[in-house]
Amino acid sequence: MTQNNHTIKTLIFDLGGVLIDWNPEYVYLKEFRGNREKMNWFLNEVCAWEWNMNQDAGYPLAQATEERIALFPEFESLIRMYYGRWEEMLGHAHEDTLQILKSAVDHPNYQVFALTNWSGETFPVARKKFPWLQWFEGILVSGDEGIRKPHPEIYDLVLSRFSINPSEALFIDDSQSNIEGSEQCGIKGIHFRNAEQLQNDLITLGVSL
């Protein structure tokens, strides 16, 4: 978190990890019969986080799946589950953070946007499940743009698309590297850990909700 003397007029929220719970464990822990060690190996080595992040940058899900199966043919059925049962990995909304978002949306002094690393193919599922996503004045989805956080181009894009002054904006994300990316583009940030910490940091930065 950084401070400066500019008045904050725009709040930009990350979604996954801040407002929405998403976890492949909801599918795979059952498939591995509760064996967390085997599940973690699969999610670290086969359907790894870095592989999923590539789809967040716009890589086609079907192509990514087939390429992974070619590398690990013995895990074909489990690999197909990753996107075939993706909706089951989409958990609940974080209600405590959602209350902060609602206060910001209702406040006349703030514009509120979202910037998320998310596949453009799966994001419509989230829109359907969480009607409150309509509260945002705009949402920039990495998979629709072919670029993801923390690359500087995506921060520049959200600023230009929604006519945001970076010196008056605040970005909230649960990834420290994503916060560092935003700050390199002139957008001060809060590294989200929990709703109470977020509320306190907002107060410190002069955001009154």
GROMACS .gro file of C-alpha atoms in nm:
model
  209
    1MET     CA    1   0.000   0.000   0.000
    2THR     CA    2   0.125   0.344  -0.089
    3GLN     CA    3   0.006   0.691  -0.004
    4ASN     CA    4   0.010   1.026  -0.183
    5ASN     CA    5  -0.173   1.355  -0.162
    6HIS     CA    6  -0.418   1.295  -0.445
    7THR     CA    7  -0.783   1.242  -0.360
    8ILE     CA    8  -0.899   0.894  -0.457
    9LYS     CA    9  -1.196   0.901  -0.693
   10THR     CA   10  -1.175   0.556  -0.853
   11LEU     CA   11  -1.158   0.210  -0.696
   12ILE     CA   12  -1.051  -0.086  -0.910
   13PHE     CA   13  -1.119  -0.431  -0.764
   14ASP     CA   14  -0.967  -0.765  -0.853
   15LEU     CA   15  -1.232  -1.040  -0.843
   16GLY     CA   16  -1.089  -1.386  -0.772
   17GLY     CA   17  -0.953  -1.405  -0.418
   18VAL     CA   18  -1.093  -1.063  -0.325
   19LEU     CA   19  -1.463  -1.092  -0.403
   20ILE     CA   20  -1.503  -1.443  -0.544
   21ASP     CA   21  -1.386  -1.778  -0.412
   22TRP     CA   22  -1.252  -2.007  -0.685
   23ASN     CA   23  -1.063  -2.329  -0.615
   24PRO     CA   24  -0.994  -2.642  -0.827
   25GLU     CA   25  -0.992  -2.833  -0.499
   26TYR     CA   26  -1.372  -2.835  -0.504
   27VAL     CA   27  -1.353  -3.083  -0.792
   28TYR     CA   28  -1.023  -3.260  -0.747
   29LEU     CA   29  -1.020  -3.339  -0.377
   30LYS     CA   30  -1.319  -3.568  -0.435
   31GLU     CA   31  -1.162  -3.715  -0.748
   32PHE     CA   32  -0.847  -3.799  -0.551
   33ARG     CA   33  -1.061  -3.948  -0.272
   34GLY     CA   34  -0.946  -3.693  -0.020
   35ASN     CA   35  -0.576  -3.754  -0.084
   36ARG     CA   36  -0.452  -3.396  -0.071
   37GLU     CA   37  -0.091  -3.493  -0.149
   38LYS     CA   38  -0.187  -3.656  -0.479
   39MET     CA   39  -0.424  -3.372  -0.565
   40ASN     CA   40  -0.158  -3.110  -0.499
   41TRP     CA   41   0.090  -3.297  -0.716
   42PHE     CA   42  -0.162  -3.301  -1.002
   43LEU     CA   43  -0.239  -2.930  -0.963
   44ASN     CA   44   0.130  -2.841  -0.945
   45GLU     CA   45   0.259  -3.064  -1.223
   46VAL     CA   46  -0.024  -3.143  -1.467
   47CYS     CA   47  -0.296  -2.877  -1.454
   48ALA     CA   48  -0.055  -2.628  -1.303
   49TRP     CA   49  -0.138  -2.270  -1.206
   50GLU     CA   50   0.093  -2.131  -1.475
   51TRP     CA   51  -0.096  -2.334  -1.735
   52ASN     CA   52  -0.430  -2.193  -1.619
   53MET     CA   53  -0.288  -1.840  -1.625
   54ASN     CA   54  -0.211  -1.883  -1.993
   55GLN     CA   55  -0.584  -1.923  -2.057
   56ASP     CA   56  -0.644  -1.610  -1.850
   57ALA     CA   57  -0.444  -1.433  -2.121
   58GLY     CA   58  -0.682  -1.555  -2.389
   59TYR     CA   59  -0.546  -1.896  -2.491
   60PRO     CA   60  -0.835  -2.120  -2.611
   61LEU     CA   61  -0.952  -2.367  -2.346
   62ALA     CA   62  -1.006  -2.654  -2.589
   63GLN     CA   63  -0.660  -2.617  -2.740
   64ALA     CA   64  -0.498  -2.588  -2.397
   65THR     CA   65  -0.677  -2.903  -2.285
   66GLU     CA   66  -0.572  -3.112  -2.585
   67GLU     CA   67  -0.212  -2.998  -2.556
   68ARG     CA   68  -0.206  -3.093  -2.190
   69ILE     CA   69  -0.351  -3.436  -2.267
   70ALA     CA   70  -0.078  -3.488  -2.526
   71LEU     CA   71   0.180  -3.425  -2.252
   72PHE     CA   72   0.004  -3.633  -1.985
   73PRO     CA   73  -0.217  -3.886  -2.168
   74GLU     CA   74  -0.256  -4.101  -1.857
   75PHE     CA   75  -0.446  -3.815  -1.692
   76GLU     CA   76  -0.682  -3.742  -1.981
   77SER     CA   77  -1.008  -3.771  -1.786
   78LEU     CA   78  -0.878  -3.557  -1.500
   79ILE     CA   79  -0.743  -3.292  -1.738
   80ARG     CA   80  -1.078  -3.268  -1.918
   81MET     CA   81  -1.245  -3.203  -1.584
   82TYR     CA   82  -1.048  -2.881  -1.534
   83TYR     CA   83  -1.258  -2.682  -1.776
   84GLY     CA   84  -1.534  -2.938  -1.825
   85ARG     CA   85  -1.634  -2.902  -1.458
   86TRP     CA   86  -1.496  -2.551  -1.409
   87GLU     CA   87  -1.827  -2.417  -1.278
   88GLU     CA   88  -1.800  -2.653  -0.979
   89MET     CA   89  -1.472  -2.480  -0.886
   90LEU     CA   90  -1.653  -2.148  -0.862
   91GLY     CA   91  -1.741  -2.109  -0.497
   92HIS     CA   92  -1.917  -1.835  -0.305
   93ALA     CA   93  -1.884  -1.460  -0.292
   94HIS     CA   94  -1.678  -1.323  -0.005
   95GLU     CA   95  -1.966  -1.148   0.170
   96ASP     CA   96  -1.753  -0.926   0.395
   97THR     CA   97  -1.564  -0.782   0.098
   98LEU     CA   98  -1.887  -0.760  -0.098
   99GLN     CA   99  -2.025  -0.525   0.167
  100ILE     CA  100  -1.726  -0.296   0.115
  101LEU     CA  101  -1.785  -0.306  -0.260
  102LYS     CA  102  -2.154  -0.222  -0.211
  103SER     CA  103  -2.064   0.077   0.006
  104ALA     CA  104  -1.823   0.201  -0.261
  105VAL     CA  105  -2.075   0.154  -0.541
  106ASP     CA  106  -2.344   0.341  -0.346
  107HIS     CA  107  -2.112   0.627  -0.252
  108PRO     CA  108  -2.143   0.934  -0.479
  109ASN     CA  109  -1.771   1.018  -0.457
  110TYR     CA  110  -1.634   0.702  -0.618
  111GLN     CA  111  -1.634   0.526  -0.951
  112VAL     CA  112  -1.589   0.151  -0.920
  113PHE     CA  113  -1.441  -0.084  -1.179
  114ALA     CA  114  -1.300  -0.438  -1.189
  115LEU     CA  115  -0.979  -0.568  -1.343
  116THR     CA  116  -0.955  -0.946  -1.342
  117ASN     CA  117  -0.731  -1.223  -1.471
  118TRP     CA  118  -0.998  -1.455  -1.605
  119SER     CA  119  -1.062  -1.659  -1.917
  120GLY     CA  120  -1.304  -1.486  -2.148
  121GLU     CA  121  -1.466  -1.825  -2.210
  122THR     CA  122  -1.552  -1.889  -1.846
  123PHE     CA  123  -1.628  -1.537  -1.725
  124PRO     CA  124  -1.989  -1.547  -1.854
  125VAL     CA  125  -2.047  -1.830  -1.603
  126ALA     CA  126  -1.941  -1.596  -1.322
  127ARG     CA  127  -2.163  -1.317  -1.456
  128LYS     CA  128  -2.461  -1.551  -1.445
  129LYS     CA  129  -2.384  -1.681  -1.096
  130PHE     CA  130  -2.307  -1.342  -0.937
  131PRO     CA  131  -2.561  -1.075  -1.041
  132TRP     CA  132  -2.375  -0.817  -0.832
  133LEU     CA  133  -2.106  -0.807  -1.103
  134GLN     CA  134  -2.348  -0.566  -1.272
  135TRP     CA  135  -2.270  -0.311  -1.000
  136PHE     CA  136  -1.938  -0.221  -1.161
  137GLU     CA  137  -1.927   0.067  -1.406
  138GLY     CA  138  -1.697  -0.148  -1.616
  139ILE     CA  139  -1.507  -0.478  -1.598
  140LEU     CA  140  -1.190  -0.552  -1.792
  141VAL     CA  141  -1.137  -0.927  -1.836
  142SER     CA  142  -0.782  -1.033  -1.926
  143GLY     CA  143  -0.892  -1.325  -2.142
  144ASP     CA  144  -1.092  -1.093  -2.366
  145GLU     CA  145  -0.790  -0.867  -2.415
  146GLY     CA  146  -0.512  -1.123  -2.464
  147ILE     CA  147  -0.303  -0.973  -2.182
  148ARG     CA  148  -0.307  -1.031  -1.807
  149LYS     CA  149  -0.179  -0.882  -1.485
  150PRO     CA  150   0.090  -0.794  -1.391
  151HIS     CA  151   0.191  -0.687  -1.745
  152PRO     CA  152   0.184  -0.306  -1.770
  153GLU     CA  153  -0.025  -0.308  -2.087
  154ILE     CA  154  -0.336  -0.424  -1.900
  155TYR     CA  155  -0.315  -0.142  -1.646
  156ASP     CA  156  -0.268   0.112  -1.924
  157LEU     CA  157  -0.567  -0.043  -2.099
  158VAL     CA  158  -0.801  -0.017  -1.800
  159LEU     CA  159  -0.698   0.347  -1.753
  160SER     CA  160  -0.761   0.440  -2.114
  161ARG     CA  161  -1.080   0.238  -2.163
  162PHE     CA  162  -1.257   0.383  -1.863
  163SER     CA  163  -1.091   0.728  -1.871
  164ILE     CA  164  -0.931   0.684  -1.528
  165ASN     CA  165  -0.672   0.925  -1.390
  166PRO     CA  166  -0.407   0.695  -1.237
  167SER     CA  167  -0.315   0.947  -0.967
  168GLU     CA  168  -0.676   0.937  -0.843
  169ALA     CA  169  -0.717   0.559  -0.862
  170LEU     CA  170  -0.670   0.277  -0.613
  171PHE     CA  171  -0.626  -0.089  -0.711
  172ILE     CA  172  -0.714  -0.377  -0.476
  173ASP     CA  173  -0.571  -0.725  -0.548
  174ASP     CA  174  -0.471  -1.032  -0.346
  175SER     CA  175  -0.149  -1.075  -0.549
  176GLN     CA  176   0.152  -0.870  -0.444
  177SER     CA  177   0.301  -0.893  -0.795
  178ASN     CA  178  -0.021  -0.751  -0.941
  179ILE     CA  179  -0.007  -0.461  -0.695
  180GLU     CA  180   0.355  -0.396  -0.790
  181GLY     CA  181   0.248  -0.395  -1.156
  182SER     CA  182  -0.021  -0.138  -1.092
  183GLU     CA  183   0.210   0.087  -0.893
  184GLN     CA  184   0.465   0.082  -1.174
  185CYS     CA  185   0.188   0.228  -1.390
  186GLY     CA  186   0.111   0.502  -1.139
  187ILE     CA  187  -0.188   0.338  -0.970
  188LYS     CA  188  -0.150   0.306  -0.595
  189GLY     CA  189  -0.251  -0.028  -0.455
  190ILE     CA  190  -0.369  -0.228  -0.157
  191HIS     CA  191  -0.248  -0.585  -0.123
  192PHE     CA  192  -0.567  -0.756  -0.007
  193ARG     CA  193  -0.549  -1.014   0.272
  194ASN     CA  194  -0.891  -0.989   0.434
  195ALA     CA  195  -1.186  -0.753   0.451
  196GLU     CA  196  -1.092  -0.602   0.788
  197GLN     CA  197  -0.743  -0.516   0.666
  198LEU     CA  198  -0.891  -0.371   0.345
  199GLN     CA  199  -1.129  -0.151   0.541
  200ASN     CA  200  -0.847  -0.022   0.759
  201ASP     CA  201  -0.621   0.048   0.459
  202LEU     CA  202  -0.901   0.233   0.281
  203ILE     CA  203  -0.947   0.456   0.586
  204THR     CA  204  -0.570   0.519   0.600
  205LEU     CA  205  -0.581   0.632   0.237
  206GLY     CA  206  -0.872   0.865   0.299
  207VAL     CA  207  -1.141   0.651   0.138
  208SER     CA  208  -1.451   0.701   0.349
  209LEU     CA  209  -1.726   0.448   0.286
   0.00000   0.00000   0.00000
